[in-house]
mmCIF file of C-alpha atoms and ligand atoms in Angstrom:
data_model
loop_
_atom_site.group_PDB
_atom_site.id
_atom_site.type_symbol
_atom_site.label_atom_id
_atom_site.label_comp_id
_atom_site.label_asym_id
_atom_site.label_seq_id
_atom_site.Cartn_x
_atom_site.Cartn_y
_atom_site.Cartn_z
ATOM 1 C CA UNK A 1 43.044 -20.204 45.601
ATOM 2 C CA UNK A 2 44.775 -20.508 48.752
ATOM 3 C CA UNK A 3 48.699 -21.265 48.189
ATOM 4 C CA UNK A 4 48.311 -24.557 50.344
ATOM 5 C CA UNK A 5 45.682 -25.969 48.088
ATOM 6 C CA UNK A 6 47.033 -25.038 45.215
ATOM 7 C CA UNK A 7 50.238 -26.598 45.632
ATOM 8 C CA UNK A 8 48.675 -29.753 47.254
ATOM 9 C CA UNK A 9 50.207 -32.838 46.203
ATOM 10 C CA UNK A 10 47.977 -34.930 48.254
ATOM 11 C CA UNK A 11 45.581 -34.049 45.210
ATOM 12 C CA UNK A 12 48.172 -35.095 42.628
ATOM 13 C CA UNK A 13 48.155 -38.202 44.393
ATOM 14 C CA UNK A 14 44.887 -38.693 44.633
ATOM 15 C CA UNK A 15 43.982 -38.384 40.821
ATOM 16 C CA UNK A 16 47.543 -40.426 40.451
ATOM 17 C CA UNK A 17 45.390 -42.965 42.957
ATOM 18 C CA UNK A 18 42.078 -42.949 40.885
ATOM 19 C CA UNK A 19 43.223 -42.486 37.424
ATOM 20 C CA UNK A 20 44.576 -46.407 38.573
ATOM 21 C CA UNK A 21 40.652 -47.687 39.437
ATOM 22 C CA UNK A 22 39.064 -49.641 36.910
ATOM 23 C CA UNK A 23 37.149 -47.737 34.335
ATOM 24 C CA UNK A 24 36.146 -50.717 32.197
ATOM 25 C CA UNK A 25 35.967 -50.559 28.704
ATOM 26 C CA UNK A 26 32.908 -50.932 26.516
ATOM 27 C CA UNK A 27 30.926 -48.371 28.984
ATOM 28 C CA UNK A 28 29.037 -45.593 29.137
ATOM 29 C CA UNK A 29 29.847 -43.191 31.697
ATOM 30 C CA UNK A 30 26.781 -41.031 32.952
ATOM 31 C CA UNK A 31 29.186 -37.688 33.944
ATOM 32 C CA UNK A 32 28.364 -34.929 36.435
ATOM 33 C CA UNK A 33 30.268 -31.701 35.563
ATOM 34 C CA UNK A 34 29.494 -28.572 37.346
ATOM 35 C CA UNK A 35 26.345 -26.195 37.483
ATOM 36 C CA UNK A 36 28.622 -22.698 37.398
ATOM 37 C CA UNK A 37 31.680 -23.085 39.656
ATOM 38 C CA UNK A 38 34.614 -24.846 37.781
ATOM 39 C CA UNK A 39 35.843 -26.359 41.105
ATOM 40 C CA UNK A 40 32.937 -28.623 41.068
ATOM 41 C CA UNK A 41 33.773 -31.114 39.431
ATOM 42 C CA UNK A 42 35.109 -34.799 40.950
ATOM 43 C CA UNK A 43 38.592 -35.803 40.269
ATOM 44 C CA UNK A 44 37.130 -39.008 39.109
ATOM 45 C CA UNK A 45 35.024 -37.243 36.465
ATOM 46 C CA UNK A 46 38.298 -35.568 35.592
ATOM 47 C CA UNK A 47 40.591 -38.210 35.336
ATOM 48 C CA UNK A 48 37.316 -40.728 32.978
ATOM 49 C CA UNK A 49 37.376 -37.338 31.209
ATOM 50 C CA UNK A 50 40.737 -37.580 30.516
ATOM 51 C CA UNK A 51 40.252 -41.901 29.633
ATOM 52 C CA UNK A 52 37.043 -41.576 27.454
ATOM 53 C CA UNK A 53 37.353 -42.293 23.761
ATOM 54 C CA UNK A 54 35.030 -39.845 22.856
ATOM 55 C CA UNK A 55 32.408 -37.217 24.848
ATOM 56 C CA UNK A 56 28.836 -37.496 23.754
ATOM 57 C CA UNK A 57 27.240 -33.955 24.588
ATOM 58 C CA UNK A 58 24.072 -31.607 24.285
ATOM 59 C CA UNK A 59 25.881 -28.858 23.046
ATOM 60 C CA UNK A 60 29.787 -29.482 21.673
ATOM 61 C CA UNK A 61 30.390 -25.509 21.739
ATOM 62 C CA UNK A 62 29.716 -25.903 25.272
ATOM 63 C CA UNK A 63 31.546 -29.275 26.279
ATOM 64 C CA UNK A 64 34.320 -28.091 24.700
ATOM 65 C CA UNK A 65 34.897 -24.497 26.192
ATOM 66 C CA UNK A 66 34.549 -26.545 29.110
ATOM 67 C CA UNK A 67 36.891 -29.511 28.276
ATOM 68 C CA UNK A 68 39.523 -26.358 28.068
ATOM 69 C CA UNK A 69 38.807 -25.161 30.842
ATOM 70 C CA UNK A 70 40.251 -28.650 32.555
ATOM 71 C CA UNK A 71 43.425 -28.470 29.475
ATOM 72 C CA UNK A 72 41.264 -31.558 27.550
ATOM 73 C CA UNK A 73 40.056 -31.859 24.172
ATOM 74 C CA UNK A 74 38.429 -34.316 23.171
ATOM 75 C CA UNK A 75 36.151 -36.112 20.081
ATOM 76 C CA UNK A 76 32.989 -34.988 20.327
ATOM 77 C CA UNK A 77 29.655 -36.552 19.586
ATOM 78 C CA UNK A 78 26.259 -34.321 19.720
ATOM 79 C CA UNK A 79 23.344 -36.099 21.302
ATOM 80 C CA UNK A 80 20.274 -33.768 21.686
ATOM 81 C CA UNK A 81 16.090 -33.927 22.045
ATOM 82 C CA UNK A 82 15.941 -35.011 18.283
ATOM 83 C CA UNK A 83 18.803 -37.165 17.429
ATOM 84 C CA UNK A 84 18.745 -39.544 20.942
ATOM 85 C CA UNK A 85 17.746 -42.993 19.156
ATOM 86 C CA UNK A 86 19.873 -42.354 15.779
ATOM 87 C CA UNK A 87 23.029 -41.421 17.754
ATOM 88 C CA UNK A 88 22.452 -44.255 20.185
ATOM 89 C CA UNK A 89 23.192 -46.712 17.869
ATOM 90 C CA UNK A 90 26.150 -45.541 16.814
ATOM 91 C CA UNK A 91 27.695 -45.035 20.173
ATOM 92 C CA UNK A 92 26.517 -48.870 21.186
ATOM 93 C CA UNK A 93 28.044 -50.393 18.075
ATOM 94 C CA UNK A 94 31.239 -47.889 19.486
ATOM 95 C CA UNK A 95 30.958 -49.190 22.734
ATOM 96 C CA UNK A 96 30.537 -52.852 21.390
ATOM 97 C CA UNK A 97 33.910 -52.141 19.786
ATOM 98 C CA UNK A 98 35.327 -51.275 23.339
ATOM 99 C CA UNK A 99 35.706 -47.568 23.139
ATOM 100 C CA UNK A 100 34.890 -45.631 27.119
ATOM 101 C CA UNK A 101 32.205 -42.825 26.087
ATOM 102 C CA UNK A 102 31.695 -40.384 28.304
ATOM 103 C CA UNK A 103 28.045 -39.020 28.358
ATOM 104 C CA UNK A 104 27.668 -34.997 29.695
ATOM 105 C CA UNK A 105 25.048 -32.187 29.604
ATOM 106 C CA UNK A 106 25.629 -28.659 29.542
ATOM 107 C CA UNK A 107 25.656 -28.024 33.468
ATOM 108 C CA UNK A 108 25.028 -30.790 36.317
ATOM 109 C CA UNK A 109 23.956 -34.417 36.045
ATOM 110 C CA UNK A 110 23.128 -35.703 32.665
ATOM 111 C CA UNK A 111 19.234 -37.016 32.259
ATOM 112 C CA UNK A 112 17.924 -35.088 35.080
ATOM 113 C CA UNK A 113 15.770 -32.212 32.716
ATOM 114 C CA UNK A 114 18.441 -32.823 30.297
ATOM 115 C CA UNK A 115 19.060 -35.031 27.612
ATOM 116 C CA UNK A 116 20.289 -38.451 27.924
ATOM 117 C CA UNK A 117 18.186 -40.814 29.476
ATOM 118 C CA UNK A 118 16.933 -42.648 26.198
ATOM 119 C CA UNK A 119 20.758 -43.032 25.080
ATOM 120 C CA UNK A 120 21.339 -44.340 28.919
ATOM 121 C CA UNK A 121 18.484 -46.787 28.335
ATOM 122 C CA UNK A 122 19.032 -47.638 24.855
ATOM 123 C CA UNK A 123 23.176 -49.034 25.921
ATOM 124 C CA UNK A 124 21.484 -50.360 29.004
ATOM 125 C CA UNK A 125 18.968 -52.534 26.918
ATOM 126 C CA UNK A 126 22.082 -53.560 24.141
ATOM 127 C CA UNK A 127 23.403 -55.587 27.221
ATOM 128 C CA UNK A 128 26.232 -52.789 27.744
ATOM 129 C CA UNK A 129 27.739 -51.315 30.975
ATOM 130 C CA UNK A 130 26.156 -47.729 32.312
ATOM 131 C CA UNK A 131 28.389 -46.339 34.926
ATOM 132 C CA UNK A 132 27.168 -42.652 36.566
ATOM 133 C CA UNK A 133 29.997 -40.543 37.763
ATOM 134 C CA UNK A 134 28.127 -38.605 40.229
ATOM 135 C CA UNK A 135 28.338 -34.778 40.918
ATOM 136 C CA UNK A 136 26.545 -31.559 40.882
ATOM 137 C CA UNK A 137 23.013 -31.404 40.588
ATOM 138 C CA UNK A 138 21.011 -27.844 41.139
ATOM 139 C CA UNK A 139 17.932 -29.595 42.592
ATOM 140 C CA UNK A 140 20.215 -31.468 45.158
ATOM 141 C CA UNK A 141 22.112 -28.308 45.129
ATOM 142 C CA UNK A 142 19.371 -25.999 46.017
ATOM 143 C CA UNK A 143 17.890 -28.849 48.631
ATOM 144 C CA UNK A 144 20.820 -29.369 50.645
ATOM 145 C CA UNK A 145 20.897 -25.551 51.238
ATOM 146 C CA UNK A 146 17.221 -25.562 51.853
ATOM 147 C CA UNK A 147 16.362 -26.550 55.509
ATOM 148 C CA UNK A 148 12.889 -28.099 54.227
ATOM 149 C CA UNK A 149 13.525 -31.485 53.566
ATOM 150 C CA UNK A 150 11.219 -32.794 56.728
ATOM 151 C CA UNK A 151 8.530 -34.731 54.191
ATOM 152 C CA UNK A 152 11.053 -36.069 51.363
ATOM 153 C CA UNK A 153 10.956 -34.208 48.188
ATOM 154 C CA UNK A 154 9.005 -34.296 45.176
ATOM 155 C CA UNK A 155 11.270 -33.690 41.533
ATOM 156 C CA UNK A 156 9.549 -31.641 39.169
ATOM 157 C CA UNK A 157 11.605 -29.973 37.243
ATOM 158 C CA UNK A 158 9.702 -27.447 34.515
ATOM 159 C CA UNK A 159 6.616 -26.930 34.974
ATOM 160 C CA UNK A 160 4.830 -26.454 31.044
ATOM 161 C CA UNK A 161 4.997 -23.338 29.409
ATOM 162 C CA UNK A 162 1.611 -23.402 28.532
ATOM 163 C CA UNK A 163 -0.446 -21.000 31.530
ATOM 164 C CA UNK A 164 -3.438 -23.898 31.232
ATOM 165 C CA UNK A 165 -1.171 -26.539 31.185
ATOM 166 C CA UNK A 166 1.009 -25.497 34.282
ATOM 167 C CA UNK A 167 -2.167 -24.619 36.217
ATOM 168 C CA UNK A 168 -3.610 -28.328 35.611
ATOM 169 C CA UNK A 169 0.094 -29.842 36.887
ATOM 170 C CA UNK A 170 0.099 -27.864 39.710
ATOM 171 C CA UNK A 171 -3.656 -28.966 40.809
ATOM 172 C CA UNK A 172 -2.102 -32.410 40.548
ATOM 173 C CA UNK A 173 0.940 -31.490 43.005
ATOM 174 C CA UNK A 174 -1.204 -29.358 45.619
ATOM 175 C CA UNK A 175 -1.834 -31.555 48.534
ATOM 176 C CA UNK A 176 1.647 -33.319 48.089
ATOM 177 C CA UNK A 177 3.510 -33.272 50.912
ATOM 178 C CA UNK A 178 6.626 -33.600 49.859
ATOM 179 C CA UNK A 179 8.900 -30.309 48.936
ATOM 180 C CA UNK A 180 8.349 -29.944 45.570
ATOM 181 C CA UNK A 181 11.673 -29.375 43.001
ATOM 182 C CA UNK A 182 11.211 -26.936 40.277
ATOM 183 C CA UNK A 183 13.562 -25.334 37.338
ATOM 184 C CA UNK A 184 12.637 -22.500 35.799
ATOM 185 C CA UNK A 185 14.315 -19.731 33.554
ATOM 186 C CA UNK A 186 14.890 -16.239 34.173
ATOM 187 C CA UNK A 187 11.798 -15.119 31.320
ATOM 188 C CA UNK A 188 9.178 -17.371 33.299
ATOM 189 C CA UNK A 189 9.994 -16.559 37.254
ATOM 190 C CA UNK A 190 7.878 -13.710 37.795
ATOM 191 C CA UNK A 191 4.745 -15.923 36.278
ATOM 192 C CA UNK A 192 5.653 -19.368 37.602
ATOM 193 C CA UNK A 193 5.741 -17.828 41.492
ATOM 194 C CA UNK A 194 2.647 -16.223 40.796
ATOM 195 C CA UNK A 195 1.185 -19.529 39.487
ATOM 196 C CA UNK A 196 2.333 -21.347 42.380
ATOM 197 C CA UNK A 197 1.298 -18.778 45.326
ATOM 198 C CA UNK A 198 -2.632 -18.862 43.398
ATOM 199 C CA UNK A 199 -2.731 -22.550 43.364
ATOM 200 C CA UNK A 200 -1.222 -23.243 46.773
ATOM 201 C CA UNK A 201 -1.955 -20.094 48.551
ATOM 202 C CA UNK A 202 0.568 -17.558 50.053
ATOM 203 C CA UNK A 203 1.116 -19.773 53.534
ATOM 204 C CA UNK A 204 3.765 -21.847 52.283
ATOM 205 C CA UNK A 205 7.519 -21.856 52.480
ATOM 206 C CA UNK A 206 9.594 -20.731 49.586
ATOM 207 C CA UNK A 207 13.352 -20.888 48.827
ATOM 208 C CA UNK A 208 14.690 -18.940 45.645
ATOM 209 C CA UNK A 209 18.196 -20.791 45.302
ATOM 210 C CA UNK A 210 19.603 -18.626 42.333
ATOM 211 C CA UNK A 211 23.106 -18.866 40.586
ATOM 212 C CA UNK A 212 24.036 -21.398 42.679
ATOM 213 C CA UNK A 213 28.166 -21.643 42.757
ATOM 214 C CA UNK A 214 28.169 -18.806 41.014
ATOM 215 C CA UNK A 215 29.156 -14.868 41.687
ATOM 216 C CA UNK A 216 26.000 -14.175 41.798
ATOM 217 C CA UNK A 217 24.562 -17.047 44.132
ATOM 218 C CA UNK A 218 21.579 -16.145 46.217
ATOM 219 C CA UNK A 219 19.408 -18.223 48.037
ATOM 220 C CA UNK A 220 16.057 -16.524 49.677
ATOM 221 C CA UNK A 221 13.767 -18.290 52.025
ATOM 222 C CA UNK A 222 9.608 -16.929 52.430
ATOM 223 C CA UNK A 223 6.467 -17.211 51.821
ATOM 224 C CA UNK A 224 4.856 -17.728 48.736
ATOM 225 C CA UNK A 225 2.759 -14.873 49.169
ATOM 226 C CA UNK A 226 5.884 -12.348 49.655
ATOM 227 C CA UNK A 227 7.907 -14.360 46.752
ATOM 228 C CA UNK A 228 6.713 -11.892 43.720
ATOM 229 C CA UNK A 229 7.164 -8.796 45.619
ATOM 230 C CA UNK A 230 10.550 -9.883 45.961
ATOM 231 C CA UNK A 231 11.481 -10.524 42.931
ATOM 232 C CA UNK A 232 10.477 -7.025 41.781
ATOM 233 C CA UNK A 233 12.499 -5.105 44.219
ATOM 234 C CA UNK A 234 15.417 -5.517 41.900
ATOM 235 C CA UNK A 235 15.091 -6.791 38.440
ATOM 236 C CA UNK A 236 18.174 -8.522 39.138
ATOM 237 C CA UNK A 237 16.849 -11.228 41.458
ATOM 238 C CA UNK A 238 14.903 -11.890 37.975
ATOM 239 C CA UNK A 239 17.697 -12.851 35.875
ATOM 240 C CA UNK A 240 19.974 -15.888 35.692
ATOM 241 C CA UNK A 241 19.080 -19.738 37.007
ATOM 242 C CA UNK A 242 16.458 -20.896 39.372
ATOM 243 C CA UNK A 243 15.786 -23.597 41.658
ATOM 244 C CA UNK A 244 12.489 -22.960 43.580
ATOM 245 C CA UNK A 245 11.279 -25.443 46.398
ATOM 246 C CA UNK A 246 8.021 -25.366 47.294
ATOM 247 C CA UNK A 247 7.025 -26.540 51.014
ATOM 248 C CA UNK A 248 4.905 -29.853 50.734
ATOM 249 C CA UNK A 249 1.194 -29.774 51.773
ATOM 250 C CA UNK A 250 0.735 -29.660 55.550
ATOM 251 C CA UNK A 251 -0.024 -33.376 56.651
ATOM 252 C CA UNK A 252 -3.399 -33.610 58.038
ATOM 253 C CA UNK A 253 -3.561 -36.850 60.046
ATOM 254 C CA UNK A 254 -6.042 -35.902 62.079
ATOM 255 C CA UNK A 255 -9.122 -33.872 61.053
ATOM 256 C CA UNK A 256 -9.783 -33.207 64.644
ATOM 257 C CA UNK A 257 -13.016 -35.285 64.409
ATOM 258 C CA UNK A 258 -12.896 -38.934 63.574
ATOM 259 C CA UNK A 259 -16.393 -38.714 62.245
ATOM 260 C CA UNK A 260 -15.635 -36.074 59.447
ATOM 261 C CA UNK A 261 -12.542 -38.670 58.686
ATOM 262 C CA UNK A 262 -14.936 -41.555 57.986
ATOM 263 C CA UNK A 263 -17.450 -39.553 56.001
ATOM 264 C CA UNK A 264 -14.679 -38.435 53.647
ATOM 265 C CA UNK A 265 -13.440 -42.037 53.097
ATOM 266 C CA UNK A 266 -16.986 -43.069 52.444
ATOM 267 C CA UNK A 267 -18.311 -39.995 49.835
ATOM 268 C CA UNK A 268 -14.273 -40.926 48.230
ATOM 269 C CA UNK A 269 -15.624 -43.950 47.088
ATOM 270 C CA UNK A 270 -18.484 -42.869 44.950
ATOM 271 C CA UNK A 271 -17.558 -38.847 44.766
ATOM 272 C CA UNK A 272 -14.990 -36.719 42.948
ATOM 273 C CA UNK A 273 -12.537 -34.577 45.716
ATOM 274 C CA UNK A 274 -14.456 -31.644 45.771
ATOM 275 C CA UNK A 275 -17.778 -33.516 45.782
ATOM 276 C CA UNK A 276 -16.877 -35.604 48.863
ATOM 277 C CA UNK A 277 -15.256 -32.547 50.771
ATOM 278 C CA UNK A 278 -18.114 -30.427 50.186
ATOM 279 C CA UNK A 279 -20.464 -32.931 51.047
ATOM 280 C CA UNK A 280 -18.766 -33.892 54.059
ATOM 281 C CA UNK A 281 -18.874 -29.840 55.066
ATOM 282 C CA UNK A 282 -22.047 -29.981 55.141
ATOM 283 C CA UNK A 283 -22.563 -33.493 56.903
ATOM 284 C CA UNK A 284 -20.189 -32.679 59.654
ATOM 285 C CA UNK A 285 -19.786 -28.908 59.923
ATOM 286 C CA UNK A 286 -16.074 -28.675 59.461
ATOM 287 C CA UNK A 287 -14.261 -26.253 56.918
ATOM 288 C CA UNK A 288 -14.648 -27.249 53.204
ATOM 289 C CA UNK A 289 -11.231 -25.981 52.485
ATOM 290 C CA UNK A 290 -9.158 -28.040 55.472
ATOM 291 C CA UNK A 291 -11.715 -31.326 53.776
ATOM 292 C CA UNK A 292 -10.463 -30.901 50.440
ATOM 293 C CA UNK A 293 -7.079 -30.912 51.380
ATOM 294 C CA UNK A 294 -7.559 -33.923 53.544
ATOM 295 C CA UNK A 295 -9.203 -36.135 50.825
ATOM 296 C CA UNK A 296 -6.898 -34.887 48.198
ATOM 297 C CA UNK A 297 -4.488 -36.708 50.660
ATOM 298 C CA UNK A 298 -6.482 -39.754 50.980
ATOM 299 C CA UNK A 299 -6.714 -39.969 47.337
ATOM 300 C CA UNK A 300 -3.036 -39.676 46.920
ATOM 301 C CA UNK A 301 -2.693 -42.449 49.109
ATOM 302 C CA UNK A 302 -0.537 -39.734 51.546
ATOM 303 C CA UNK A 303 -2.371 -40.384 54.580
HETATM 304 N N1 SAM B 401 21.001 -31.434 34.540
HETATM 305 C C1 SAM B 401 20.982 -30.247 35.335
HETATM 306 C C2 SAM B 401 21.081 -30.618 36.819
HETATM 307 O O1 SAM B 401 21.551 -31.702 37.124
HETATM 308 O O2 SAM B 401 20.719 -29.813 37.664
HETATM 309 C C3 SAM B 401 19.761 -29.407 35.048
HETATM 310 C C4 SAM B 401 19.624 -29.007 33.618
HETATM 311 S S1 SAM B 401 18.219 -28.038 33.269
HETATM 312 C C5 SAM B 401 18.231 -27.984 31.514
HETATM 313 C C6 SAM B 401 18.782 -26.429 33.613
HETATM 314 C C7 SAM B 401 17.992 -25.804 34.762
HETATM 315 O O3 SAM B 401 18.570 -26.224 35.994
HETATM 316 C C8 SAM B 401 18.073 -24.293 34.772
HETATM 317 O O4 SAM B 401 17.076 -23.707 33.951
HETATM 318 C C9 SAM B 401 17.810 -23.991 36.237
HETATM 319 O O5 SAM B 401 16.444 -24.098 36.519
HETATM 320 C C10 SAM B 401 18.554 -25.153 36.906
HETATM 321 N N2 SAM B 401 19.947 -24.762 37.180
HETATM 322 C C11 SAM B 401 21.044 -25.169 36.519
HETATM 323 N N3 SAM B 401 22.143 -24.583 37.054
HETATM 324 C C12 SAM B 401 21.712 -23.794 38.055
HETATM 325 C C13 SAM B 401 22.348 -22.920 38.988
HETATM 326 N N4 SAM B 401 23.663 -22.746 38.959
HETATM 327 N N5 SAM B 401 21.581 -22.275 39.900
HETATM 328 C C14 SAM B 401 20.246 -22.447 39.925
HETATM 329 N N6 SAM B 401 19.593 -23.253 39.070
HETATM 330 C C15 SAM B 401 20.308 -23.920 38.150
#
């Protein structure tokens, strides 16, 4: 660390400054803590950290390795998949007694593909306080490094496991035009970008964002239909965390024939997608492909 951060008072100040807000009691707080780099986490997460009464977790091995990392320790309660309801009532009748419980995940933002949001809901729906201490989040991560965000974006998160299963979701996300989101785990990359460049075809944008904030970090930008070969060049690019973004669907708002626009809207009515863009082919002469693209759109209510 540079010596003039380090021995920055201004920051001493600061947490003096916000270690003085309110943090009411009887709350939950929804806490950010980083995604790999230590130094990402807010001094206001540090100094509620420091408050709480207890931390309820995913993992407590994990929360508190990282708790020491910050010179904390702290009770610990385990909230996972399975024991969400059970453990929600005892932290509400905790937070009924006025205790501050601090609610974290492993890595980044708690709920987002990570336990938490039935807990969130359950204190929400007791009448209690939910406060979110925001921070790091790899899809926001990944995004803000991204350069595609012209259409909005589109949160997946993991795609099934299941080959069927996956191939079915991502029929359901092709003509989106939105950026779409995804996790995924080193053991699954090589299939899932295979999966995607099959059911979207190799034209679209890619980014790899990988290890982000960490040694590691590495964020590459193609096209779907170079992403594999990529990722076989060195079996390194294969291992460690993934965000993958996905370029939305090209908007077609204009099928360059008004006619072939109309006939879609009317075979929509009575046909399935690939019925009314097939018929339409035929009726007008345009490209079946470019139709079923364009009525997937009109279906989704995107154009
Ligand atoms: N709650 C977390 C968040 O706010 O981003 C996500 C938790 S989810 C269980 C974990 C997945 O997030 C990983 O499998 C990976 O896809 C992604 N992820 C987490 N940390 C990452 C990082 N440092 N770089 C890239 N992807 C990451």
């Amino acid at each position: 660390m540079p010596e003039s951060a380090a021995s920055n008072s201004t920051v001493q100040r600061l947490m003096e400054d916000i270690s003085r807000q309110q943090f009411p009691a009887s709350a939950l707080y929804v806490t950010a803590t980083p995604i790999g780099n230590t130094g990402d986490i807010t001094l206001r997460a540090l100094c509620l950290l420091t408050l709480a009464d207890a931390i309820a977790c995913e993992d407590t091995r994990n929360t508190s390795q990282l708790l020491a990392r910050y010179g904390l320790s702290k009770p610990l309660i385990a909230v996972h998949e399975h024991n969400e309801r059970e453990r929600a009532a005892q932290i509400i009748e905790r937070l009924h007694g006025g205790e501050r419980i601090a609610l974290v995940s492993d890595a980044g933002t708690p709920a987002i593909s990570d336990p938490g949001a039935r807990l969130v809901e359950a204190v929400a729906a007791a009448g209690l306080r939910v406060i979110p201490l925001p921070g790091a989040s790899a899809a926001i991560a990944a995004l803000s490094a991204s350069g595609l965000l012209d259409n909005g974006f589109h949160f997946v998160g993991f795609l099934p496991s299941k080959a069927a299963q996956r191939d079915a979701a991502l029929q359901e996300l092709r003509a989106l035009p939105a950026t779409l989101v995804l996790y995924e785990a080193p053991h699954r990359i090589e299939q899932t970008v295979g999966a995607l460049a099959l059911a979207f075809g190799g034209e679209r944008k890619i980014v790899i964002a990988r290890e982000l904030t960490k040694l590691f970090e590495e964020i590459h930008r193609c096209q779907l239909a170079d992403a594999a070969n990529w990722l076989a060049t060195d079996k390194n690019r294969q291992r460690g965390e993934f965000v993958l973004l996905v370029e939305g669907a090209p908007v077609v708002t204009d099928t360059g024939d008004a006619e072939a626009q109309r006939v879609l809207e009317i075979l929509l009515t009575e046909c399935t997608v690939s019925q009314a863009a097939a018929l339409a082919a035929k009726i007008t002469g345009q490209k079946k492909n470019r139709l079923y693209e364009h009525a997937l759109q009109l279906k989704n209510g995107a154009c």
